[in-house]
Amino acid sequence: SKPNNDLTATIIQLPSEEMKGRIIGREGRNIKAFESATGVTLLIDESPQMVLLSSFDPVRREIARTALDALVKDGRIHPASIEEFVKRAQEEIDLATTQAGEDAVAKLNINGLHPEIIKLLGRLKYRFSYNQNVLDHSVETAFLASLVASEVGLDPNVAKRAGHHNDIGKCVPGELDGSHAVIGAEFIKRYGDTPIVVNAGICFPSSSQPS
């Protein structure tokens, strides 16, 4: 399978056309169970030996991709196995996002972040904007903000933290309204970041790239 995170769909290659029928299931029961468990739309069209996973949430798409890959390899596709494989994929991606967040924070030597902020930063690993990985972009922004702050006599650690958080709002689950800058600032405020960093999250000149 090939993730295509610049768009909103991920292509899954299948070993055979017959697999499409097994994924759909009798009266569509399997595809309904899969979409319900993942929150992702599973599109089956005329394209040979492939299906599409569609969602605006790249983390959900990655969970769905991981689960469907495993289901196809295992061969047992029914509502109970779908639930089992999706749960396993959720746990796997949960660990991967936390690890990605911890790695980014360690690379920048940022201390004292709430685990929920670290985990949310890790979700940026699955988001791309103009073919650039948003987590990599956030790390680069943090380094640059730190350098600029040092040059003008400001605290480089505060600038680094603010720079790193500049796109965090792009991966906050959708219960908050507003631009990604405001959503991100509200999230880090909720989890105890300092007022100066929260304020910088709203004012920081984030990339003009689309979320």
PDB file of N, CA and C in Angstrom, residues 4-41:
ATOM      1  N   ASN A   4      -0.768   8.364   0.677  1.00  0.00           N
ATOM      2  CA  ASN A   4      -0.681   9.595  -0.106  1.00  0.00           C
ATOM      3  C   ASN A   4      -1.286  10.705   0.737  1.00  0.00           C
ATOM      4  N   ASN A   5      -0.470  11.227   1.680  1.00  0.00           N
ATOM      5  CA  ASN A   5      -1.000  12.109   2.709  1.00  0.00           C
ATOM      6  C   ASN A   5      -1.159  13.547   2.250  1.00  0.00           C
ATOM      7  N   ASP A   6      -0.641  13.900   1.034  1.00  0.00           N
ATOM      8  CA  ASP A   6      -0.873  15.245   0.544  1.00  0.00           C
ATOM      9  C   ASP A   6      -2.344  15.428   0.198  1.00  0.00           C
ATOM     10  N   LEU A   7      -2.998  14.344  -0.183  1.00  0.00           N
ATOM     11  CA  LEU A   7      -4.415  14.393  -0.517  1.00  0.00           C
ATOM     12  C   LEU A   7      -5.201  13.897   0.691  1.00  0.00           C
ATOM     13  N   THR A   8      -6.395  13.397   0.468  1.00  0.00           N
ATOM     14  CA  THR A   8      -7.182  12.888   1.593  1.00  0.00           C
ATOM     15  C   THR A   8      -7.467  11.407   1.427  1.00  0.00           C
ATOM     16  N   ALA A   9      -6.700  10.748   0.563  1.00  0.00           N
ATOM     17  CA  ALA A   9      -6.934   9.328   0.326  1.00  0.00           C
ATOM     18  C   ALA A   9      -5.628   8.550   0.336  1.00  0.00           C
ATOM     19  N   THR A  10      -5.713   7.309   0.759  1.00  0.00           N
ATOM     20  CA  THR A  10      -4.585   6.383   0.755  1.00  0.00           C
ATOM     21  C   THR A  10      -4.960   5.190  -0.115  1.00  0.00           C
ATOM     22  N   ILE A  11      -4.065   4.828  -1.035  1.00  0.00           N
ATOM     23  CA  ILE A  11      -4.308   3.700  -1.933  1.00  0.00           C
ATOM     24  C   ILE A  11      -3.843   2.414  -1.264  1.00  0.00           C
ATOM     25  N   ILE A  12      -4.683   1.390  -1.314  1.00  0.00           N
ATOM     26  CA  ILE A  12      -4.320   0.066  -0.813  1.00  0.00           C
ATOM     27  C   ILE A  12      -4.304  -0.907  -1.991  1.00  0.00           C
ATOM     28  N   GLN A  13      -3.156  -1.514  -2.235  1.00  0.00           N
ATOM     29  CA  GLN A  13      -3.043  -2.523  -3.288  1.00  0.00           C
ATOM     30  C   GLN A  13      -3.518  -3.874  -2.744  1.00  0.00           C
ATOM     31  N   LEU A  14      -4.304  -4.585  -3.538  1.00  0.00           N
ATOM     32  CA  LEU A  14      -4.836  -5.886  -3.132  1.00  0.00           C
ATOM     33  C   LEU A  14      -4.168  -7.004  -3.933  1.00  0.00           C
ATOM     34  N   PRO A  15      -4.068  -8.198  -3.358  1.00  0.00           N
ATOM     35  CA  PRO A  15      -3.435  -9.309  -4.071  1.00  0.00           C
ATOM     36  C   PRO A  15      -4.280  -9.837  -5.231  1.00  0.00           C
ATOM     37  N   SER A  16      -5.595  -9.587  -5.184  1.00  0.00           N
ATOM     38  CA  SER A  16      -6.471 -10.088  -6.250  1.00  0.00           C
ATOM     39  C   SER A  16      -7.781  -9.307  -6.252  1.00  0.00           C
ATOM     40  N   GLU A  17      -8.489  -9.377  -7.381  1.00  0.00           N
ATOM     41  CA  GLU A  17      -9.802  -8.738  -7.476  1.00  0.00           C
ATOM     42  C   GLU A  17     -10.804  -9.410  -6.532  1.00  0.00           C
ATOM     43  N   GLU A  18     -10.640 -10.706  -6.332  1.00  0.00           N
ATOM     44  CA  GLU A  18     -11.556 -11.462  -5.461  1.00  0.00           C
ATOM     45  C   GLU A  18     -11.574 -10.898  -4.043  1.00  0.00           C
ATOM     46  N   MET A  19     -10.441 -10.282  -3.641  1.00  0.00           N
ATOM     47  CA  MET A  19     -10.341  -9.729  -2.284  1.00  0.00           C
ATOM     48  C   MET A  19     -11.342  -8.590  -2.071  1.00  0.00           C
ATOM     49  N   LYS A  20     -11.711  -7.880  -3.141  1.00  0.00           N
ATOM     50  CA  LYS A  20     -12.682  -6.787  -3.005  1.00  0.00           C
ATOM     51  C   LYS A  20     -14.009  -7.305  -2.451  1.00  0.00           C
ATOM     52  N   GLY A  21     -14.457  -8.439  -2.996  1.00  0.00           N
ATOM     53  CA  GLY A  21     -15.719  -9.020  -2.534  1.00  0.00           C
ATOM     54  C   GLY A  21     -15.652  -9.422  -1.072  1.00  0.00           C
ATOM     55  N   ARG A  22     -14.508  -9.937  -0.652  1.00  0.00           N
ATOM     56  CA  ARG A  22     -14.353 -10.342   0.750  1.00  0.00           C
ATOM     57  C   ARG A  22     -14.325  -9.130   1.675  1.00  0.00           C
ATOM     58  N   ILE A  23     -13.742  -8.043   1.193  1.00  0.00           N
ATOM     59  CA  ILE A  23     -13.715  -6.810   1.992  1.00  0.00           C
ATOM     60  C   ILE A  23     -15.129  -6.240   2.127  1.00  0.00           C
ATOM     61  N   ILE A  24     -15.904  -6.305   1.046  1.00  0.00           N
ATOM     62  CA  ILE A  24     -17.290  -5.794   1.093  1.00  0.00           C
ATOM     63  C   ILE A  24     -18.141  -6.666   2.014  1.00  0.00           C
ATOM     64  N   GLY A  25     -18.023  -7.986   1.856  1.00  0.00           N
ATOM     65  CA  GLY A  25     -18.787  -8.905   2.700  1.00  0.00           C
ATOM     66  C   GLY A  25     -20.228  -9.058   2.255  1.00  0.00           C
ATOM     67  N   ARG A  26     -20.891 -10.048   2.815  1.00  0.00           N
ATOM     68  CA  ARG A  26     -22.290 -10.295   2.462  1.00  0.00           C
ATOM     69  C   ARG A  26     -23.150  -9.097   2.838  1.00  0.00           C
ATOM     70  N   GLU A  27     -23.890  -8.591   1.861  1.00  0.00           N
ATOM     71  CA  GLU A  27     -24.757  -7.412   2.039  1.00  0.00           C
ATOM     72  C   GLU A  27     -23.982  -6.213   2.602  1.00  0.00           C
ATOM     73  N   GLY A  28     -22.673  -6.167   2.307  1.00  0.00           N
ATOM     74  CA  GLY A  28     -21.857  -5.020   2.716  1.00  0.00           C
ATOM     75  C   GLY A  28     -21.503  -4.977   4.189  1.00  0.00           C
ATOM     76  N   ARG A  29     -21.666  -6.115   4.898  1.00  0.00           N
ATOM     77  CA  ARG A  29     -21.478  -6.072   6.359  1.00  0.00           C
ATOM     78  C   ARG A  29     -20.030  -5.782   6.751  1.00  0.00           C
ATOM     79  N   ASN A  30     -19.063  -6.283   5.969  1.00  0.00           N
ATOM     80  CA  ASN A  30     -17.664  -6.055   6.330  1.00  0.00           C
ATOM     81  C   ASN A  30     -17.246  -4.605   6.122  1.00  0.00           C
ATOM     82  N   ILE A  31     -17.622  -4.054   4.975  1.00  0.00           N
ATOM     83  CA  ILE A  31     -17.243  -2.666   4.696  1.00  0.00           C
ATOM     84  C   ILE A  31     -17.908  -1.716   5.700  1.00  0.00           C
ATOM     85  N   LYS A  32     -19.141  -2.017   6.088  1.00  0.00           N
ATOM     86  CA  LYS A  32     -19.832  -1.192   7.096  1.00  0.00           C
ATOM     87  C   LYS A  32     -19.115  -1.276   8.436  1.00  0.00           C
ATOM     88  N   ALA A  33     -18.713  -2.495   8.818  1.00  0.00           N
ATOM     89  CA  ALA A  33     -18.007  -2.690  10.089  1.00  0.00           C
ATOM     90  C   ALA A  33     -16.670  -1.958  10.074  1.00  0.00           C
ATOM     91  N   PHE A  34     -15.969  -2.013   8.937  1.00  0.00           N
ATOM     92  CA  PHE A  34     -14.655  -1.360   8.817  1.00  0.00           C
ATOM     93  C   PHE A  34     -14.782   0.155   8.914  1.00  0.00           C
ATOM     94  N   GLU A  35     -15.756   0.714   8.191  1.00  0.00           N
ATOM     95  CA  GLU A  35     -15.946   2.171   8.210  1.00  0.00           C
ATOM     96  C   GLU A  35     -16.383   2.648   9.590  1.00  0.00           C
ATOM     97  N   SER A  36     -17.215   1.851  10.265  1.00  0.00           N
ATOM     98  CA  SER A  36     -17.675   2.207  11.605  1.00  0.00           C
ATOM     99  C   SER A  36     -16.516   2.189  12.608  1.00  0.00           C
ATOM    100  N   ALA A  37     -15.650   1.181  12.496  1.00  0.00           N
ATOM    101  CA  ALA A  37     -14.545   1.028  13.447  1.00  0.00           C
ATOM    102  C   ALA A  37     -13.443   2.066  13.244  1.00  0.00           C
ATOM    103  N   THR A  38     -13.233   2.491  11.990  1.00  0.00           N
ATOM    104  CA  THR A  38     -12.109   3.395  11.692  1.00  0.00           C
ATOM    105  C   THR A  38     -12.508   4.853  11.521  1.00  0.00           C
ATOM    106  N   GLY A  39     -13.781   5.115  11.198  1.00  0.00           N
ATOM    107  CA  GLY A  39     -14.185   6.481  10.881  1.00  0.00           C
ATOM    108  C   GLY A  39     -13.656   6.942   9.529  1.00  0.00           C
ATOM    109  N   VAL A  40     -13.275   5.986   8.687  1.00  0.00           N
ATOM    110  CA  VAL A  40     -12.708   6.266   7.366  1.00  0.00           C
ATOM    111  C   VAL A  40     -13.628   5.675   6.298  1.00  0.00           C
ATOM    112  N   THR A  41     -13.760   6.359   5.170  1.00  0.00           N
ATOM    113  CA  THR A  41     -14.568   5.846   4.063  1.00  0.00           C
ATOM    114  C   THR A  41     -13.719   4.915   3.199  1.00  0.00           C
TER     115      THR A  41
END
